[in-house]
Amino acid sequence: MANIICFGDSLVLGYYDEGGGWPNRLRSLLEKKRNIKHKNVELPYDNISTCGIRRATFHNTYARLGEIERRLSTEEKNIVILSLGSNDSAVLDFNEKTQKGTEIRSVVNFSEEVLAMILAIKGISESKKAHTEVFCLGLKPCVEKLTSPSFKNPDHYYSNQRLEMFSNNIKISCDSTMSKFISLWDLFPTNQVQLNKYLSDGIHPNALGHKVIAERVMSKLDFWMKKFDKFD
């Protein structure tokens, strides 16, 4: 068994997906794999819990780390998947004439906060004598004509330049802490028309978007979980 904790923003909540979002789809993929491996013998499936809130950022979710602490198991392997960063990259009240606005987080502050959260989770796990691996989802591109400004949050402006830059900084923090980075950028089309087929409003994934994210997460978790004989 593995205790999987999905922690983050609205991506974790599965907005715009009747299938319950990528965490619920991940649960289904795990169950399907277990059934195939064990020929439909009833088994205890991996526990997956979700902790997501709208407009979450690395900065404003640091105070919620107690939710992860309460869910960490001291008996099973823990996998914490962080899904944050898109909201950190947004610019408020962007002026198209001056090409300026107010950054929600600067790149420097963002990098510090990603690193601090990963280290805090590792510290909490160590204090509980738990075995925990931290995974971070990278960010995905947006359809800029629908996110400048955002359809749902008119004061928020999202750009692919900043999303990619922030995603790269998440990877750097993962590398420096020996955590696992799951890239999503290469998962989606670069063509904006094609990309729109995976998104509901230019930034949030639709059912198809959540499906491919779940499949990518599953493929990256698979090696680590096999390491602990998860499917033997």
PDB file of C-alpha atoms in Angstrom, residues 12-232:
ATOM      1  CA  VAL A  12      -6.438  18.977  -7.408  1.00  0.00           C
ATOM      2  CA  LEU A  13     -10.144  19.680  -6.924  1.00  0.00           C
ATOM      3  CA  GLY A  14     -10.851  18.504 -10.459  1.00  0.00           C
ATOM      4  CA  TYR A  15     -12.873  21.462 -11.681  1.00  0.00           C
ATOM      5  CA  TYR A  16     -14.495  20.956 -15.105  1.00  0.00           C
ATOM      6  CA  ASP A  17     -14.108  17.190 -14.991  1.00  0.00           C
ATOM      7  CA  GLU A  18     -17.059  14.928 -14.264  1.00  0.00           C
ATOM      8  CA  GLY A  19     -14.515  12.185 -13.658  1.00  0.00           C
ATOM      9  CA  GLY A  20     -13.394  13.911 -10.476  1.00  0.00           C
ATOM     10  CA  GLY A  21     -10.108  15.332 -11.736  1.00  0.00           C
ATOM     11  CA  TRP A  22      -6.698  13.760 -12.176  1.00  0.00           C
ATOM     12  CA  PRO A  23      -6.446  12.483  -8.536  1.00  0.00           C
ATOM     13  CA  ASN A  24      -9.640  10.460  -8.904  1.00  0.00           C
ATOM     14  CA  ARG A  25      -8.564   9.270 -12.347  1.00  0.00           C
ATOM     15  CA  LEU A  26      -5.236   8.246 -10.833  1.00  0.00           C
ATOM     16  CA  ARG A  27      -7.125   6.178  -8.276  1.00  0.00           C
ATOM     17  CA  SER A  28      -8.975   4.424 -11.090  1.00  0.00           C
ATOM     18  CA  LEU A  29      -5.729   3.694 -12.935  1.00  0.00           C
ATOM     19  CA  LEU A  30      -4.210   2.187  -9.785  1.00  0.00           C
ATOM     20  CA  GLU A  31      -7.261   0.013  -9.196  1.00  0.00           C
ATOM     21  CA  LYS A  32      -7.269  -1.156 -12.813  1.00  0.00           C
ATOM     22  CA  LYS A  33      -3.598  -2.045 -12.663  1.00  0.00           C
ATOM     23  CA  ARG A  34      -4.050  -4.016  -9.461  1.00  0.00           C
ATOM     24  CA  ASN A  35      -6.980  -5.946 -10.916  1.00  0.00           C
ATOM     25  CA  ILE A  36      -5.029  -6.859 -14.052  1.00  0.00           C
ATOM     26  CA  LYS A  37      -1.985  -7.918 -12.031  1.00  0.00           C
ATOM     27  CA  HIS A  38      -3.936  -9.972  -9.524  1.00  0.00           C
ATOM     28  CA  LYS A  39      -6.650 -11.282 -11.844  1.00  0.00           C
ATOM     29  CA  ASN A  40      -9.483  -9.381 -10.140  1.00  0.00           C
ATOM     30  CA  VAL A  41      -8.653 -10.640  -6.655  1.00  0.00           C
ATOM     31  CA  GLU A  42     -10.016  -8.128  -4.168  1.00  0.00           C
ATOM     32  CA  LEU A  43      -7.132  -6.178  -2.624  1.00  0.00           C
ATOM     33  CA  PRO A  44      -6.721  -3.061  -0.477  1.00  0.00           C
ATOM     34  CA  TYR A  45      -6.094  -0.248  -2.912  1.00  0.00           C
ATOM     35  CA  ASP A  46      -3.681   2.595  -2.421  1.00  0.00           C
ATOM     36  CA  ASN A  47      -5.198   5.367  -0.356  1.00  0.00           C
ATOM     37  CA  ILE A  48      -5.480   8.698  -2.210  1.00  0.00           C
ATOM     38  CA  SER A  49      -6.582  11.857  -0.390  1.00  0.00           C
ATOM     39  CA  THR A  50      -6.991  15.320  -1.878  1.00  0.00           C
ATOM     40  CA  CYS A  51      -6.378  18.679  -0.251  1.00  0.00           C
ATOM     41  CA  GLY A  52      -7.081  21.446  -2.743  1.00  0.00           C
ATOM     42  CA  ILE A  53      -8.445  24.997  -2.597  1.00  0.00           C
ATOM     43  CA  ARG A  54      -9.177  27.602  -5.245  1.00  0.00           C
ATOM     44  CA  ARG A  55      -6.520  30.212  -6.003  1.00  0.00           C
ATOM     45  CA  ALA A  56      -3.973  28.414  -3.860  1.00  0.00           C
ATOM     46  CA  THR A  57      -0.323  29.441  -4.160  1.00  0.00           C
ATOM     47  CA  PHE A  58       2.863  28.126  -2.582  1.00  0.00           C
ATOM     48  CA  HIS A  59       2.795  31.237  -0.404  1.00  0.00           C
ATOM     49  CA  ASN A  60      -0.737  30.996   0.972  1.00  0.00           C
ATOM     50  CA  THR A  61      -0.775  27.212   1.405  1.00  0.00           C
ATOM     51  CA  TYR A  62       2.302  27.004   3.626  1.00  0.00           C
ATOM     52  CA  ALA A  63       0.023  27.488   6.634  1.00  0.00           C
ATOM     53  CA  ARG A  64      -1.958  24.400   5.520  1.00  0.00           C
ATOM     54  CA  LEU A  65       0.920  21.950   5.898  1.00  0.00           C
ATOM     55  CA  GLY A  66      -0.824  20.584   8.973  1.00  0.00           C
ATOM     56  CA  GLU A  67      -3.264  18.923   6.562  1.00  0.00           C
ATOM     57  CA  ILE A  68      -0.377  16.930   5.122  1.00  0.00           C
ATOM     58  CA  GLU A  69       1.007  16.143   8.562  1.00  0.00           C
ATOM     59  CA  ARG A  70      -2.333  14.697   9.698  1.00  0.00           C
ATOM     60  CA  ARG A  71      -2.494  12.466   6.627  1.00  0.00           C
ATOM     61  CA  LEU A  72       1.055  11.086   6.748  1.00  0.00           C
ATOM     62  CA  SER A  73       1.202   7.408   7.620  1.00  0.00           C
ATOM     63  CA  THR A  74       3.894   5.947   9.844  1.00  0.00           C
ATOM     64  CA  GLU A  75       3.058   2.434   8.656  1.00  0.00           C
ATOM     65  CA  GLU A  76       2.908   2.842   4.874  1.00  0.00           C
ATOM     66  CA  LYS A  77       5.013   4.627   2.289  1.00  0.00           C
ATOM     67  CA  ASN A  78       3.798   8.182   1.686  1.00  0.00           C
ATOM     68  CA  ILE A  79       3.736  10.001  -1.629  1.00  0.00           C
ATOM     69  CA  VAL A  80       2.974  13.735  -1.430  1.00  0.00           C
ATOM     70  CA  ILE A  81       2.147  15.276  -4.816  1.00  0.00           C
ATOM     71  CA  LEU A  82       2.276  19.080  -4.881  1.00  0.00           C
ATOM     72  CA  SER A  83       0.194  20.742  -7.589  1.00  0.00           C
ATOM     73  CA  LEU A  84       0.770  24.475  -7.236  1.00  0.00           C
ATOM     74  CA  GLY A  85       2.347  27.394  -9.039  1.00  0.00           C
ATOM     75  CA  SER A  86      -0.010  28.608 -11.770  1.00  0.00           C
ATOM     76  CA  ASN A  87      -1.651  31.161  -9.507  1.00  0.00           C
ATOM     77  CA  ASP A  88       1.762  32.324  -8.266  1.00  0.00           C
ATOM     78  CA  SER A  89       2.688  33.176 -11.860  1.00  0.00           C
ATOM     79  CA  ALA A  90      -0.309  35.446 -12.486  1.00  0.00           C
ATOM     80  CA  VAL A  91       0.025  39.192 -12.919  1.00  0.00           C
ATOM     81  CA  LEU A  92      -2.670  41.476 -11.497  1.00  0.00           C
ATOM     82  CA  ASP A  93      -4.133  44.498 -13.290  1.00  0.00           C
ATOM     83  CA  PHE A  94      -1.882  44.121 -16.321  1.00  0.00           C
ATOM     84  CA  ASN A  95      -1.751  47.235 -18.515  1.00  0.00           C
ATOM     85  CA  GLU A  96      -1.452  46.274 -22.182  1.00  0.00           C
ATOM     86  CA  LYS A  97      -0.150  49.720 -23.142  1.00  0.00           C
ATOM     87  CA  THR A  98       2.683  49.786 -20.612  1.00  0.00           C
ATOM     88  CA  GLN A  99       3.036  45.977 -20.524  1.00  0.00           C
ATOM     89  CA  LYS A 100       3.231  46.200 -16.744  1.00  0.00           C
ATOM     90  CA  GLY A 101       1.247  44.875 -13.810  1.00  0.00           C
ATOM     91  CA  THR A 102       1.628  43.631 -10.256  1.00  0.00           C
ATOM     92  CA  GLU A 103       3.254  40.235  -9.884  1.00  0.00           C
ATOM     93  CA  ILE A 104       1.524  38.002  -7.341  1.00  0.00           C
ATOM     94  CA  ARG A 105       4.962  36.527  -6.647  1.00  0.00           C
ATOM     95  CA  SER A 106       8.346  37.416  -8.048  1.00  0.00           C
ATOM     96  CA  VAL A 107      10.438  34.587  -9.466  1.00  0.00           C
ATOM     97  CA  VAL A 108      12.921  34.956  -6.604  1.00  0.00           C
ATOM     98  CA  ASN A 109      10.254  34.789  -3.895  1.00  0.00           C
ATOM     99  CA  PHE A 110       8.522  31.933  -5.669  1.00  0.00           C
ATOM    100  CA  SER A 111      11.694  29.846  -5.825  1.00  0.00           C
ATOM    101  CA  GLU A 112      12.304  30.397  -2.117  1.00  0.00           C
ATOM    102  CA  GLU A 113       8.748  29.378  -1.248  1.00  0.00           C
ATOM    103  CA  VAL A 114       8.806  26.195  -3.343  1.00  0.00           C
ATOM    104  CA  LEU A 115      12.070  25.160  -1.693  1.00  0.00           C
ATOM    105  CA  ALA A 116      10.746  26.002   1.774  1.00  0.00           C
ATOM    106  CA  MET A 117       7.595  23.933   1.301  1.00  0.00           C
ATOM    107  CA  ILE A 118       9.442  20.858   0.053  1.00  0.00           C
ATOM    108  CA  LEU A 119      11.914  21.032   2.922  1.00  0.00           C
ATOM    109  CA  ALA A 120       9.086  21.572   5.418  1.00  0.00           C
ATOM    110  CA  ILE A 121       7.265  18.450   4.213  1.00  0.00           C
ATOM    111  CA  LYS A 122      10.460  16.418   4.445  1.00  0.00           C
ATOM    112  CA  GLY A 123      11.027  17.791   7.945  1.00  0.00           C
ATOM    113  CA  ILE A 124       7.513  16.914   9.069  1.00  0.00           C
ATOM    114  CA  SER A 125       7.944  13.396   7.700  1.00  0.00           C
ATOM    115  CA  GLU A 126      11.258  12.954   9.474  1.00  0.00           C
ATOM    116  CA  SER A 127       9.823  14.158  12.785  1.00  0.00           C
ATOM    117  CA  LYS A 128       7.036  11.559  12.477  1.00  0.00           C
ATOM    118  CA  LYS A 129       9.549   8.878  11.467  1.00  0.00           C
ATOM    119  CA  ALA A 130       7.561   8.395   8.282  1.00  0.00           C
ATOM    120  CA  HIS A 131       8.845   7.392   4.849  1.00  0.00           C
ATOM    121  CA  THR A 132       7.790  10.091   2.391  1.00  0.00           C
ATOM    122  CA  GLU A 133       8.618  10.935  -1.213  1.00  0.00           C
ATOM    123  CA  VAL A 134       7.715  14.411  -2.500  1.00  0.00           C
ATOM    124  CA  PHE A 135       6.608  14.832  -6.112  1.00  0.00           C
ATOM    125  CA  CYS A 136       5.889  18.204  -7.746  1.00  0.00           C
ATOM    126  CA  LEU A 137       3.758  18.658 -10.837  1.00  0.00           C
ATOM    127  CA  GLY A 138       5.167  21.102 -13.326  1.00  0.00           C
ATOM    128  CA  LEU A 139       2.898  23.737 -14.821  1.00  0.00           C
ATOM    129  CA  LYS A 140       1.019  23.445 -18.093  1.00  0.00           C
ATOM    130  CA  PRO A 141       0.619  26.054 -20.841  1.00  0.00           C
ATOM    131  CA  CYS A 142      -2.433  28.261 -21.230  1.00  0.00           C
ATOM    132  CA  VAL A 143      -4.445  29.641 -24.142  1.00  0.00           C
ATOM    133  CA  GLU A 144      -3.387  33.247 -23.813  1.00  0.00           C
ATOM    134  CA  LYS A 145      -6.296  34.822 -25.662  1.00  0.00           C
ATOM    135  CA  LEU A 146      -8.520  33.397 -22.897  1.00  0.00           C
ATOM    136  CA  THR A 147      -6.223  34.202 -19.973  1.00  0.00           C
ATOM    137  CA  SER A 148      -5.206  37.788 -20.739  1.00  0.00           C
ATOM    138  CA  PRO A 149      -7.246  38.518 -18.712  1.00  0.00           C
ATOM    139  CA  SER A 150      -8.602  35.315 -17.224  1.00  0.00           C
ATOM    140  CA  PHE A 151     -12.237  34.615 -18.073  1.00  0.00           C
ATOM    141  CA  LYS A 152     -13.081  33.658 -14.463  1.00  0.00           C
ATOM    142  CA  ASN A 153     -10.738  36.119 -12.727  1.00  0.00           C
ATOM    143  CA  PRO A 154     -10.661  39.311 -14.827  1.00  0.00           C
ATOM    144  CA  ASP A 155      -7.940  40.877 -12.679  1.00  0.00           C
ATOM    145  CA  HIS A 156      -5.604  37.910 -13.262  1.00  0.00           C
ATOM    146  CA  TYR A 157      -3.381  37.693 -16.336  1.00  0.00           C
ATOM    147  CA  TYR A 158      -1.599  34.430 -17.197  1.00  0.00           C
ATOM    148  CA  SER A 159       1.125  34.116 -19.824  1.00  0.00           C
ATOM    149  CA  ASN A 160       3.023  31.110 -21.122  1.00  0.00           C
ATOM    150  CA  GLN A 161       6.299  32.928 -20.625  1.00  0.00           C
ATOM    151  CA  ARG A 162       5.754  33.221 -16.885  1.00  0.00           C
ATOM    152  CA  LEU A 163       4.101  29.801 -16.521  1.00  0.00           C
ATOM    153  CA  GLU A 164       7.087  28.102 -18.159  1.00  0.00           C
ATOM    154  CA  MET A 165       9.562  30.143 -16.129  1.00  0.00           C
ATOM    155  CA  PHE A 166       7.828  29.249 -12.862  1.00  0.00           C
ATOM    156  CA  SER A 167       7.604  25.592 -13.897  1.00  0.00           C
ATOM    157  CA  ASN A 168      11.354  25.532 -14.520  1.00  0.00           C
ATOM    158  CA  ASN A 169      11.918  26.917 -11.038  1.00  0.00           C
ATOM    159  CA  ILE A 170       9.816  24.127  -9.522  1.00  0.00           C
ATOM    160  CA  LYS A 171      12.093  21.627 -11.264  1.00  0.00           C
ATOM    161  CA  ILE A 172      15.197  23.351  -9.912  1.00  0.00           C
ATOM    162  CA  SER A 173      13.821  23.099  -6.361  1.00  0.00           C
ATOM    163  CA  CYS A 174      13.020  19.415  -6.889  1.00  0.00           C
ATOM    164  CA  ASP A 175      16.510  18.713  -8.178  1.00  0.00           C
ATOM    165  CA  SER A 176      18.156  20.493  -5.259  1.00  0.00           C
ATOM    166  CA  THR A 177      16.110  18.550  -2.666  1.00  0.00           C
ATOM    167  CA  MET A 178      16.225  15.140  -4.387  1.00  0.00           C
ATOM    168  CA  SER A 179      12.473  15.336  -4.938  1.00  0.00           C
ATOM    169  CA  LYS A 180      10.630  14.113  -8.038  1.00  0.00           C
ATOM    170  CA  PHE A 181       9.505  16.493 -10.783  1.00  0.00           C
ATOM    171  CA  ILE A 182       6.655  15.509 -13.116  1.00  0.00           C
ATOM    172  CA  SER A 183       6.695  17.594 -16.268  1.00  0.00           C
ATOM    173  CA  LEU A 184       3.358  18.606 -17.771  1.00  0.00           C
ATOM    174  CA  TRP A 185       4.577  21.239 -20.225  1.00  0.00           C
ATOM    175  CA  ASP A 186       5.599  18.717 -22.869  1.00  0.00           C
ATOM    176  CA  LEU A 187       2.355  16.817 -22.366  1.00  0.00           C
ATOM    177  CA  PHE A 188       0.184  19.478 -24.021  1.00  0.00           C
ATOM    178  CA  PRO A 189       0.239  20.806 -27.613  1.00  0.00           C
ATOM    179  CA  THR A 190       2.184  23.990 -28.286  1.00  0.00           C
ATOM    180  CA  ASN A 191      -0.387  25.034 -30.877  1.00  0.00           C
ATOM    181  CA  GLN A 192      -2.936  27.224 -29.107  1.00  0.00           C
ATOM    182  CA  VAL A 193      -5.899  25.881 -31.095  1.00  0.00           C
ATOM    183  CA  GLN A 194      -4.964  22.285 -30.329  1.00  0.00           C
ATOM    184  CA  LEU A 195      -4.191  23.159 -26.711  1.00  0.00           C
ATOM    185  CA  ASN A 196      -7.694  24.568 -26.272  1.00  0.00           C
ATOM    186  CA  LYS A 197      -9.116  21.040 -26.744  1.00  0.00           C
ATOM    187  CA  TYR A 198      -7.551  20.084 -23.381  1.00  0.00           C
ATOM    188  CA  LEU A 199      -8.658  23.142 -21.425  1.00  0.00           C
ATOM    189  CA  SER A 200     -12.027  24.436 -20.301  1.00  0.00           C
ATOM    190  CA  ASP A 201     -11.342  28.160 -19.962  1.00  0.00           C
ATOM    191  CA  GLY A 202      -7.824  28.600 -21.224  1.00  0.00           C
ATOM    192  CA  ILE A 203      -6.136  27.637 -17.962  1.00  0.00           C
ATOM    193  CA  HIS A 204      -8.091  24.843 -16.193  1.00  0.00           C
ATOM    194  CA  PRO A 205      -7.998  21.393 -17.804  1.00  0.00           C
ATOM    195  CA  ASN A 206     -11.212  19.770 -18.977  1.00  0.00           C
ATOM    196  CA  ALA A 207     -11.908  16.026 -18.766  1.00  0.00           C
ATOM    197  CA  LEU A 208      -9.378  15.250 -21.510  1.00  0.00           C
ATOM    198  CA  GLY A 209      -6.773  17.417 -19.823  1.00  0.00           C
ATOM    199  CA  HIS A 210      -7.268  15.716 -16.457  1.00  0.00           C
ATOM    200  CA  LYS A 211      -7.099  12.324 -18.179  1.00  0.00           C
ATOM    201  CA  VAL A 212      -3.670  12.918 -19.715  1.00  0.00           C
ATOM    202  CA  ILE A 213      -2.371  14.431 -16.463  1.00  0.00           C
ATOM    203  CA  ALA A 214      -3.479  11.339 -14.528  1.00  0.00           C
ATOM    204  CA  GLU A 215      -1.788   9.084 -17.065  1.00  0.00           C
ATOM    205  CA  ARG A 216       1.454  11.076 -16.839  1.00  0.00           C
ATOM    206  CA  VAL A 217       1.413  11.020 -13.023  1.00  0.00           C
ATOM    207  CA  MET A 218       0.714   7.282 -13.043  1.00  0.00           C
ATOM    208  CA  SER A 219       3.634   6.603 -15.385  1.00  0.00           C
ATOM    209  CA  LYS A 220       6.019   8.574 -13.165  1.00  0.00           C
ATOM    210  CA  LEU A 221       4.783   7.009  -9.922  1.00  0.00           C
ATOM    211  CA  ASP A 222       4.945   3.530 -11.371  1.00  0.00           C
ATOM    212  CA  PHE A 223       8.706   3.083 -11.123  1.00  0.00           C
ATOM    213  CA  TRP A 224       8.895   4.306  -7.530  1.00  0.00           C
ATOM    214  CA  MET A 225       5.953   2.187  -6.426  1.00  0.00           C
ATOM    215  CA  LYS A 226       7.352  -0.926  -8.113  1.00  0.00           C
ATOM    216  CA  LYS A 227      10.517  -0.323  -6.142  1.00  0.00           C
ATOM    217  CA  PHE A 228       8.542  -1.201  -3.040  1.00  0.00           C
ATOM    218  CA  ASP A 229       6.792  -4.190  -4.636  1.00  0.00           C
ATOM    219  CA  LYS A 230       3.509  -2.335  -4.916  1.00  0.00           C
ATOM    220  CA  PHE A 231       2.168  -4.576  -7.656  1.00  0.00           C
ATOM    221  CA  ASP A 232       3.809  -7.920  -6.825  1.00  0.00           C
TER     222      ASP A 232
END
